[in-house]
Tab-separated table of C-alpha atoms in Angstrom:
chain	number	residue	atom	x	y	z
P	209	MET	CA	-14.832	-11.056	-44.310
P	210	ALA	CA	-13.029	-7.729	-43.745
P	211	ASN	CA	-14.738	-4.414	-43.259
P	212	ILE	CA	-14.618	-2.141	-46.318
P	213	ILE	CA	-16.251	0.854	-44.607
P	214	GLU	CA	-15.685	1.908	-41.020
P	215	ILE	CA	-17.044	5.152	-39.680
P	216	SER	CA	-16.478	6.140	-36.082
P	217	HIS	CA	-18.350	8.720	-33.975
P	218	LEU	CA	-19.379	10.882	-36.957
P	219	THR	CA	-21.107	14.091	-36.022
P	220	LYS	CA	-22.203	16.779	-38.472
P	221	SER	CA	-24.175	19.895	-37.619
P	222	PHE	CA	-25.842	22.540	-39.752
P	223	GLY	CA	-26.900	25.797	-38.159
P	224	GLY	CA	-26.109	24.476	-34.722
P	225	ALA	CA	-28.341	21.390	-35.086
P	226	ALA	CA	-26.706	17.924	-35.183
P	227	VAL	CA	-27.974	16.183	-38.346
P	228	VAL	CA	-25.666	13.218	-37.801
P	229	ASN	CA	-25.074	12.561	-34.119
P	230	ASP	CA	-22.233	10.266	-33.039
P	231	VAL	CA	-22.798	7.606	-35.692
P	232	SER	CA	-20.529	4.582	-35.913
P	233	LEU	CA	-20.926	1.641	-38.289
P	234	ALA	CA	-18.983	-0.991	-40.201
P	235	VAL	CA	-19.857	-2.488	-43.577
P	236	ARG	CA	-18.247	-5.715	-44.761
P	237	GLU	CA	-16.830	-6.304	-48.186
P	238	GLY	CA	-19.525	-7.363	-50.671
P	239	GLU	CA	-22.471	-6.427	-48.360
P	240	PHE	CA	-25.630	-4.701	-49.515
P	241	VAL	CA	-26.426	-2.366	-46.603
P	242	THR	CA	-29.237	0.204	-46.461
P	243	LEU	CA	-29.597	3.329	-44.373
P	244	LEU	CA	-33.346	3.601	-43.859
P	245	GLY	CA	-35.354	6.401	-42.325
P	246	PRO	CA	-37.698	9.333	-42.937
P	247	SER	CA	-36.669	12.691	-44.355
P	248	GLY	CA	-34.381	14.573	-41.987
P	249	CYS	CA	-33.162	11.499	-40.067
P	250	GLY	CA	-29.535	11.990	-41.208
P	251	LYS	CA	-29.175	9.116	-43.648
P	252	THR	CA	-28.262	11.200	-46.750
P	253	THR	CA	-25.805	13.336	-44.772
P	254	THR	CA	-24.149	10.139	-43.514
P	255	LEU	CA	-23.820	8.967	-47.120
P	256	ARG	CA	-22.356	12.327	-48.176
P	257	LEU	CA	-19.838	12.139	-45.337
P	258	ILE	CA	-18.660	8.758	-46.663
P	259	ALA	CA	-18.608	10.037	-50.270
P	260	GLY	CA	-16.684	13.183	-49.342
P	261	PHE	CA	-19.279	15.725	-50.336
P	262	GLU	CA	-19.474	16.763	-46.678
P	263	TYR	CA	-16.805	16.723	-43.958
P	264	PRO	CA	-17.567	15.764	-40.347
P	265	ASP	CA	-17.287	18.061	-37.376
P	266	VAL	CA	-16.116	15.054	-35.394
P	267	GLY	CA	-15.256	11.454	-36.312
P	268	THR	CA	-13.417	9.448	-38.964
P	269	VAL	CA	-14.236	7.671	-42.211
P	270	LEU	CA	-12.165	4.654	-43.342
P	271	VAL	CA	-12.618	2.948	-46.727
P	272	GLY	CA	-10.596	-0.201	-47.347
P	273	GLY	CA	-8.599	0.523	-44.189
P	274	GLU	CA	-7.516	3.970	-45.444
P	275	ASP	CA	-8.484	7.094	-43.513
P	276	VAL	CA	-10.319	9.224	-46.120
P	277	THR	CA	-11.985	11.650	-43.691
P	278	ASP	CA	-10.326	14.701	-45.177
P	279	LEU	CA	-9.990	13.519	-48.769
P	280	PRO	CA	-12.106	15.022	-51.618
P	281	PRO	CA	-14.614	12.744	-53.383
P	282	TYR	CA	-12.383	12.056	-56.437
P	283	ARG	CA	-9.666	10.619	-54.211
P	284	ARG	CA	-11.937	8.145	-52.441
P	285	PRO	CA	-12.414	4.582	-53.797
P	286	VAL	CA	-16.209	5.042	-53.937
P	287	ASN	CA	-18.680	6.156	-56.596
P	288	THR	CA	-22.134	7.671	-55.978
P	289	VAL	CA	-25.347	7.281	-57.943
P	290	PHE	CA	-27.633	10.211	-57.291
P	291	GLN	CA	-31.397	10.556	-57.214
P	292	ASP	CA	-31.436	12.749	-60.322
P	293	TYR	CA	-28.933	10.549	-62.228
P	294	ALA	CA	-26.860	13.657	-63.163
P	295	LEU	CA	-26.399	12.593	-66.804
P	296	PHE	CA	-24.951	15.052	-69.325
P	297	PRO	CA	-27.881	15.740	-71.719
P	298	HIS	CA	-25.574	16.643	-74.649
P	299	MET	CA	-23.579	13.416	-74.449
P	300	THR	CA	-24.459	9.957	-75.754
P	301	VAL	CA	-24.840	7.020	-73.437
P	302	ALA	CA	-21.303	5.895	-74.297
P	303	GLN	CA	-19.869	9.352	-73.625
P	304	ASN	CA	-21.722	9.630	-70.302
P	305	VAL	CA	-20.539	6.240	-69.135
P	306	GLY	CA	-16.934	6.774	-70.214
P	307	TYR	CA	-16.657	10.360	-69.032
P	308	GLY	CA	-14.825	9.606	-65.799
P	309	LEU	CA	-12.274	7.402	-67.603
P	310	ARG	CA	-11.637	10.081	-70.217
P	311	ILE	CA	-10.977	12.704	-67.516
P	312	ALA	CA	-8.613	10.236	-65.848
P	313	GLY	CA	-6.645	9.920	-69.102
P	314	VAL	CA	-7.439	6.304	-69.879
P	315	ALA	CA	-6.622	5.271	-73.443
P	316	ARG	CA	-9.515	5.560	-75.918
P	317	VAL	CA	-9.426	1.868	-76.869
P	318	ASP	CA	-9.636	0.882	-73.197
P	319	ILE	CA	-12.470	3.299	-72.610
P	320	ALA	CA	-14.476	1.758	-75.497
P	321	ARG	CA	-13.904	-1.735	-74.159
P	322	ARG	CA	-14.857	-0.853	-70.586
P	323	VAL	CA	-17.918	1.168	-71.686
P	324	GLY	CA	-19.144	-1.883	-73.625
P	325	GLU	CA	-18.582	-4.125	-70.590
P	326	ALA	CA	-20.414	-1.754	-68.252
P	327	LEU	CA	-23.410	-1.337	-70.581
P	328	ARG	CA	-23.575	-5.109	-71.141
P	329	MET	CA	-23.697	-5.485	-67.365
P	330	VAL	CA	-26.793	-3.277	-67.157
P	331	ASP	CA	-28.320	-4.626	-70.402
P	332	LEU	CA	-28.065	-1.379	-72.354
P	333	LEU	CA	-25.511	-2.203	-75.024
P	334	ASP	CA	-28.121	-1.522	-77.718
P	335	LYS	CA	-28.463	2.092	-76.461
P	336	ILE	CA	-24.788	2.934	-76.630
P	337	GLN	CA	-25.281	5.841	-79.093
P	338	ALA	CA	-28.611	7.060	-77.685
P	339	MET	CA	-29.024	10.421	-75.981
P	340	PRO	CA	-30.384	10.616	-72.420
P	341	ALA	CA	-33.608	12.308	-73.635
P	342	GLU	CA	-34.339	9.225	-75.749
P	343	LEU	CA	-34.274	6.895	-72.740
P	344	SER	CA	-36.889	5.935	-70.202
P	345	GLY	CA	-36.431	6.694	-66.514
P	346	GLY	CA	-35.299	3.152	-65.817
P	347	GLN	CA	-32.822	3.242	-68.681
P	348	ARG	CA	-31.325	6.524	-67.480
P	349	GLN	CA	-30.975	4.966	-64.057
P	350	ARG	CA	-29.074	2.065	-65.509
P	351	VAL	CA	-26.788	4.467	-67.450
P	352	ALA	CA	-25.993	6.183	-64.160
P	353	LEU	CA	-25.191	2.792	-62.637
P	354	ALA	CA	-22.949	1.855	-65.541
P	355	ARG	CA	-21.073	5.170	-65.202
P	356	ALA	CA	-20.607	4.473	-61.502
P	357	ILE	CA	-19.316	0.890	-61.836
P	358	ILE	CA	-17.000	1.475	-64.804
P	359	ARG	CA	-14.277	2.874	-62.547
P	360	GLN	CA	-14.464	-0.310	-60.434
P	361	PRO	CA	-14.996	1.410	-57.079
P	362	LYS	CA	-14.606	-0.543	-53.881
P	363	VAL	CA	-17.989	0.839	-52.745
P	364	LEU	CA	-21.052	1.963	-54.668
P	365	LEU	CA	-23.078	4.600	-52.840
P	366	LEU	CA	-26.749	4.924	-53.895
P	367	ASP	CA	-28.616	8.052	-52.819
P	368	GLU	CA	-32.370	7.378	-53.231
P	369	PRO	CA	-31.692	6.060	-56.758
P	370	LEU	CA	-35.196	4.815	-57.447
P	371	SER	CA	-37.361	7.478	-55.900
P	372	ALA	CA	-38.124	9.253	-59.206
P	373	LEU	CA	-39.500	6.060	-60.844
P	374	ASP	CA	-43.123	4.961	-60.899
P	375	VAL	CA	-44.110	2.065	-58.601
P	376	LYS	CA	-43.969	-0.743	-61.182
P	377	LEU	CA	-40.582	0.362	-62.609
P	378	ARG	CA	-39.196	0.920	-59.110
P	379	GLU	CA	-40.057	-2.681	-58.189
P	380	ALA	CA	-38.430	-3.970	-61.321
P	381	MET	CA	-35.296	-1.874	-60.669
P	382	GLN	CA	-35.096	-3.217	-57.098
P	383	VAL	CA	-34.670	-6.711	-58.517
P	384	GLU	CA	-32.187	-5.508	-61.150
P	385	LEU	CA	-30.089	-3.709	-58.511
P	386	LYS	CA	-29.987	-6.819	-56.341
P	387	HIS	CA	-28.943	-8.946	-59.365
P	388	LEU	CA	-26.299	-6.368	-60.293
P	389	HIS	CA	-24.912	-6.445	-56.765
P	390	ASN	CA	-24.691	-10.251	-56.952
P	391	ARG	CA	-22.838	-10.073	-60.261
P	392	LEU	CA	-20.379	-7.387	-59.277
P	393	GLY	CA	-19.607	-8.609	-55.817
P	394	ILE	CA	-18.742	-5.108	-54.613
P	395	THR	CA	-20.199	-3.308	-51.611
P	396	PHE	CA	-23.453	-1.373	-52.046
P	397	LEU	CA	-24.534	1.237	-49.530
P	398	LEU	CA	-28.045	2.492	-50.225
P	399	VAL	CA	-29.987	5.419	-48.719
P	400	THR	CA	-33.800	5.220	-48.921
P	401	HIS	CA	-36.939	6.189	-47.084
P	402	ASP	CA	-38.799	3.256	-48.747
P	403	GLN	CA	-39.160	0.410	-46.304
P	404	LYS	CA	-40.093	-2.136	-49.003
P	405	GLU	CA	-37.021	-1.215	-51.004
P	406	ALA	CA	-34.829	-1.820	-47.936
P	407	LEU	CA	-36.450	-5.137	-47.124
P	408	VAL	CA	-36.257	-6.451	-50.701
P	409	MET	CA	-32.645	-5.591	-51.555
P	410	SER	CA	-30.570	-5.470	-48.367
P	411	ASP	CA	-28.363	-7.937	-46.558
P	412	ARG	CA	-28.541	-5.591	-43.582
P	413	VAL	CA	-30.659	-2.527	-42.743
P	414	LEU	CA	-29.664	0.327	-40.437
P	415	VAL	CA	-32.699	2.281	-39.296
P	416	MET	CA	-31.993	5.936	-38.494
P	417	ASP	CA	-33.864	8.498	-36.465
P	418	ALA	CA	-32.848	11.977	-35.351
P	419	GLY	CA	-29.269	11.559	-36.574
P	420	ARG	CA	-28.623	8.195	-34.895
P	421	ILE	CA	-28.785	4.515	-35.869
P	422	VAL	CA	-31.519	3.115	-33.639
P	423	GLN	CA	-31.452	-0.508	-34.837
P	424	ALA	CA	-29.387	-2.568	-37.264
P	425	GLY	CA	-29.816	-6.108	-38.515
P	426	ARG	CA	-31.089	-8.422	-41.204
P	427	PRO	CA	-34.414	-7.322	-42.718
P	428	ALA	CA	-36.317	-10.283	-41.258
P	429	ASP	CA	-34.894	-9.704	-37.789
P	430	LEU	CA	-35.819	-6.028	-37.777
P	431	TYR	CA	-39.305	-6.745	-39.053
P	432	ASP	CA	-40.055	-9.591	-36.635
P	433	ARG	CA	-38.143	-8.210	-33.625
P	434	PRO	CA	-38.230	-4.385	-33.717
P	435	ALA	CA	-36.291	-2.781	-30.881
P	436	SER	CA	-38.664	0.145	-30.403
P	437	PRO	CA	-42.164	1.353	-31.320
P	438	TYR	CA	-40.492	3.714	-33.807
P	439	VAL	CA	-38.938	0.774	-35.718
P	440	ALA	CA	-42.104	-1.281	-35.463
P	441	ASP	CA	-44.197	1.493	-36.928
P	442	PHE	CA	-41.711	2.666	-39.548
P	443	LEU	CA	-40.610	-0.723	-40.876
P	444	GLY	CA	-43.962	-2.029	-41.996
P	445	SER	CA	-47.146	-1.123	-40.147
P	446	SER	CA	-48.205	-2.114	-36.647
P	447	ASN	CA	-51.140	-1.806	-34.326
P	448	LEU	CA	-49.713	0.066	-31.375
P	449	LEU	CA	-51.861	-0.104	-28.245
P	450	GLU	CA	-51.127	1.728	-24.989
P	451	ALA	CA	-51.690	-0.719	-22.120
P	452	THR	CA	-50.794	-1.678	-18.583
P	453	VAL	CA	-49.269	-4.986	-17.339
P	454	ALA	CA	-52.209	-6.785	-15.688
P	455	ALA	CA	-50.691	-10.210	-14.996
P	456	ILE	CA	-47.306	-11.931	-15.114
P	457	GLU	CA	-47.375	-15.690	-15.687
P	458	SER	CA	-44.540	-18.224	-16.051
P	459	ASP	CA	-43.933	-17.568	-19.716
P	460	ARG	CA	-46.481	-14.878	-20.577
P	461	ILE	CA	-47.265	-11.292	-19.764
P	462	VAL	CA	-50.837	-10.084	-20.001
P	463	ALA	CA	-51.414	-6.451	-20.873
P	464	ALA	CA	-54.728	-4.638	-20.459
P	465	ALA	CA	-55.751	-1.951	-22.929
P	466	ARG	CA	-59.069	-0.722	-21.548
P	467	SER	CA	-61.319	-3.801	-21.720
P	468	ALA	CA	-59.008	-5.687	-24.076
P	469	ARG	CA	-56.516	-8.175	-22.581
P	470	ILE	CA	-53.629	-9.282	-24.738
P	471	ALA	CA	-51.037	-11.868	-23.765
P	472	ALA	CA	-47.453	-11.880	-25.088
P	473	LEU	CA	-44.623	-14.323	-24.572
P	474	SER	CA	-42.217	-12.920	-22.009
P	475	ASN	CA	-39.052	-14.130	-23.844
P	476	GLY	CA	-36.999	-13.261	-20.796
P	477	VAL	CA	-38.030	-9.596	-20.752
P	478	ARG	CA	-38.929	-8.330	-17.305
P	479	PHE	CA	-41.943	-6.128	-16.634
P	480	GLN	CA	-43.683	-5.097	-13.377
P	481	LEU	CA	-47.330	-5.285	-12.521
P	482	GLY	CA	-48.979	-1.962	-13.359
P	483	GLU	CA	-46.179	-0.898	-15.656
P	484	ARG	CA	-47.129	1.113	-18.713
P	485	VAL	CA	-46.373	-0.740	-21.942
P	486	LEU	CA	-46.972	-0.437	-25.656
P	487	VAL	CA	-48.403	-3.501	-27.375
P	488	ALA	CA	-47.407	-4.028	-31.034
P	489	VAL	CA	-49.124	-6.423	-33.408
P	490	ARG	CA	-48.485	-6.593	-37.136
P	491	PRO	CA	-51.756	-6.445	-39.114
P	492	GLU	CA	-50.940	-9.607	-41.090
P	493	LYS	CA	-50.170	-11.473	-37.848
P	494	ALA	CA	-53.796	-11.162	-36.655
P	495	LEU	CA	-56.628	-13.432	-37.811
P	496	LEU	CA	-60.111	-12.172	-38.603
P	497	VAL	CA	-62.868	-14.704	-37.944
P	498	ALA	CA	-66.659	-14.865	-37.520
P	499	LEU	CA	-67.834	-14.067	-34.038
P	500	GLU	CA	-68.961	-17.681	-33.421
P	501	ALA	CA	-65.734	-19.219	-34.782
P	502	ASP	CA	-63.347	-21.175	-32.594
P	503	LEU	CA	-59.712	-20.100	-32.192
P	504	PRO	CA	-56.764	-22.097	-30.813
P	505	GLY	CA	-56.917	-22.148	-27.055
P	506	HIS	CA	-53.725	-20.178	-26.491
P	507	PHE	CA	-54.760	-17.337	-28.863
P	508	ASN	CA	-55.801	-13.873	-27.695
P	509	ARG	CA	-59.389	-13.212	-28.674
P	510	LEU	CA	-60.616	-9.657	-29.243
P	511	GLU	CA	-64.201	-8.925	-30.264
P	512	GLY	CA	-65.357	-5.856	-32.083
P	513	THR	CA	-67.293	-4.291	-34.931
P	514	VAL	CA	-66.039	-3.877	-38.511
P	515	ILE	CA	-65.609	-0.182	-39.408
P	516	GLU	CA	-64.232	-0.400	-42.916
P	517	ASN	CA	-62.557	-2.579	-45.552
P	518	LEU	CA	-59.751	-1.334	-47.771
P	519	PHE	CA	-58.822	-3.317	-50.899
P	520	HIS	CA	-55.024	-3.618	-51.226
P	521	GLY	CA	-54.791	-5.934	-54.205
P	522	HIS	CA	-53.893	-9.342	-52.850
P	523	THR	CA	-54.884	-8.367	-49.291
P	524	LEU	CA	-57.909	-6.900	-47.581
P	525	ARG	CA	-57.302	-4.466	-44.748
P	526	THR	CA	-60.118	-4.422	-42.210
P	527	GLY	CA	-60.484	-1.883	-39.400
P	528	VAL	CA	-62.180	-3.274	-36.333
P	529	ASP	CA	-63.484	-1.195	-33.407
P	530	ILE	CA	-62.436	-3.114	-30.265
P	531	GLY	CA	-63.182	-0.223	-27.902
P	532	LEU	CA	-59.819	1.531	-28.138
P	533	ALA	CA	-58.855	4.983	-29.387
P	534	ALA	CA	-58.077	3.717	-32.889
P	535	PRO	CA	-59.376	0.765	-34.920
P	536	PHE	CA	-57.428	-2.500	-34.775
P	537	VAL	CA	-56.230	-3.273	-38.308
P	538	VAL	CA	-56.144	-6.807	-39.746
P	539	ASP	CA	-54.616	-7.682	-43.131
P	540	SER	CA	-56.113	-10.848	-44.670
P	541	GLN	CA	-55.322	-12.710	-47.834
P	542	LEU	CA	-58.483	-12.366	-49.843
P	543	GLN	CA	-59.138	-16.079	-49.947
P	544	GLN	CA	-58.774	-16.175	-46.135
P	545	ALA	CA	-61.232	-13.372	-45.464
P	546	LEU	CA	-64.223	-13.923	-43.220
P	547	SER	CA	-66.299	-15.156	-46.151
P	548	GLN	CA	-65.059	-16.890	-49.297
P	549	THR	CA	-67.353	-14.652	-51.323
P	550	GLN	CA	-67.435	-11.280	-49.607
P	551	ALA	CA	-65.682	-9.176	-47.037
P	552	PRO	CA	-67.230	-8.583	-43.611
P	553	ALA	CA	-69.442	-5.555	-44.047
P	554	PRO	CA	-69.148	-2.525	-41.767
P	555	GLY	CA	-71.317	-3.005	-38.690
P	556	ILE	CA	-70.758	-6.812	-38.463
P	557	ARG	CA	-69.463	-8.149	-35.182
P	558	VAL	CA	-66.262	-10.193	-35.614
P	559	ALA	CA	-63.452	-11.708	-33.588
P	560	VAL	CA	-59.712	-11.061	-33.956
P	561	GLY	CA	-57.355	-13.880	-33.017
P	562	ILE	CA	-53.689	-13.225	-32.131
P	563	ASP	CA	-51.007	-15.737	-31.276
P	564	PRO	CA	-49.125	-14.448	-28.192
P	565	ALA	CA	-45.912	-15.286	-30.108
P	566	ASN	CA	-46.815	-12.517	-32.529
P	567	VAL	CA	-47.269	-9.825	-29.854
P	568	THR	CA	-44.371	-7.513	-28.917
P	569	LEU	CA	-44.336	-5.456	-25.734
P	570	PHE	CA	-42.301	-2.257	-25.360
P	571	PRO	CA	-41.772	-0.372	-22.105
P	572	GLY	CA	-43.514	2.939	-21.755
P	573	GLU	CA	-46.146	4.670	-23.755
P	574	ARG	CA	-46.170	5.556	-27.441
P	575	GLY	CA	-42.885	7.159	-28.513
P	576	ARG	CA	-39.501	6.482	-30.057
């Protein structure tokens, strides 16, 4: 499948500081791609450079094979949905959705037909004569989407479109956006700081930090095989332990973090004895068991004292003091917790089991 977006060596500075720093990426036709990162990482500026609301100091932007680097937004085959929706409060839903077509001089009868089609696509045909103030946040978001898709852009750019919604509505809209993408078949490029949003909706995620793309790939690949401690900690949560390589075996590397020894599969990665490493373990990849319980022979076994339990709905997050600077965190399904009837109380000694296949080692100490 051909690339619909190609940006090459984009750099953009404000006040002498590079907000986007030599970014290159390609997005294929029909992909749902997300730029993910914290505030200030450069993701929104990258989107604005593609949309035409900013112009790069260096680099090029191609959409559909056409160089649009110096073109204004209205001459680019993209449409943008903004965080604040930007609806006209004095216009009806129909007038808001059809506004761009009216400005472009499209015949009134064609506008009416296409407005109906767009609102049917987002399931808002019954609100066609409503005013924005009469709509819920989710409905206003769908009006903004209908207004963006009515002009049949090659690319739909989404700038934090769900951030103003409450948690339950945001989760529902994530599913709706994914379904809309499947129905339309056009390219979606989303900007968000919400890791769950990126994982749920995207075909591919590009993680940004300090103006650069630090890792790109399918959500599952990024989650299971983060390229750096920064990605491991930002995309989900991880126990990050500073350690030293204590032993190198045929297929395993053993790291020592104070008195704790944790083995990881080498997977072809080379380390040296005594080398400083960072050990990463996802909380849900660890197993919390009673101190006297048996674990599979190849598992790492860490013993410690329960510090606290945090109820997270369908999971229980338990902090265990294993003698390191910070508690080791374990997420358990409630029915898999230490007891079928109650969580392990603070002060109880427990064991934490970790399959070496679920341990990731990074060179160096904590950092990006």
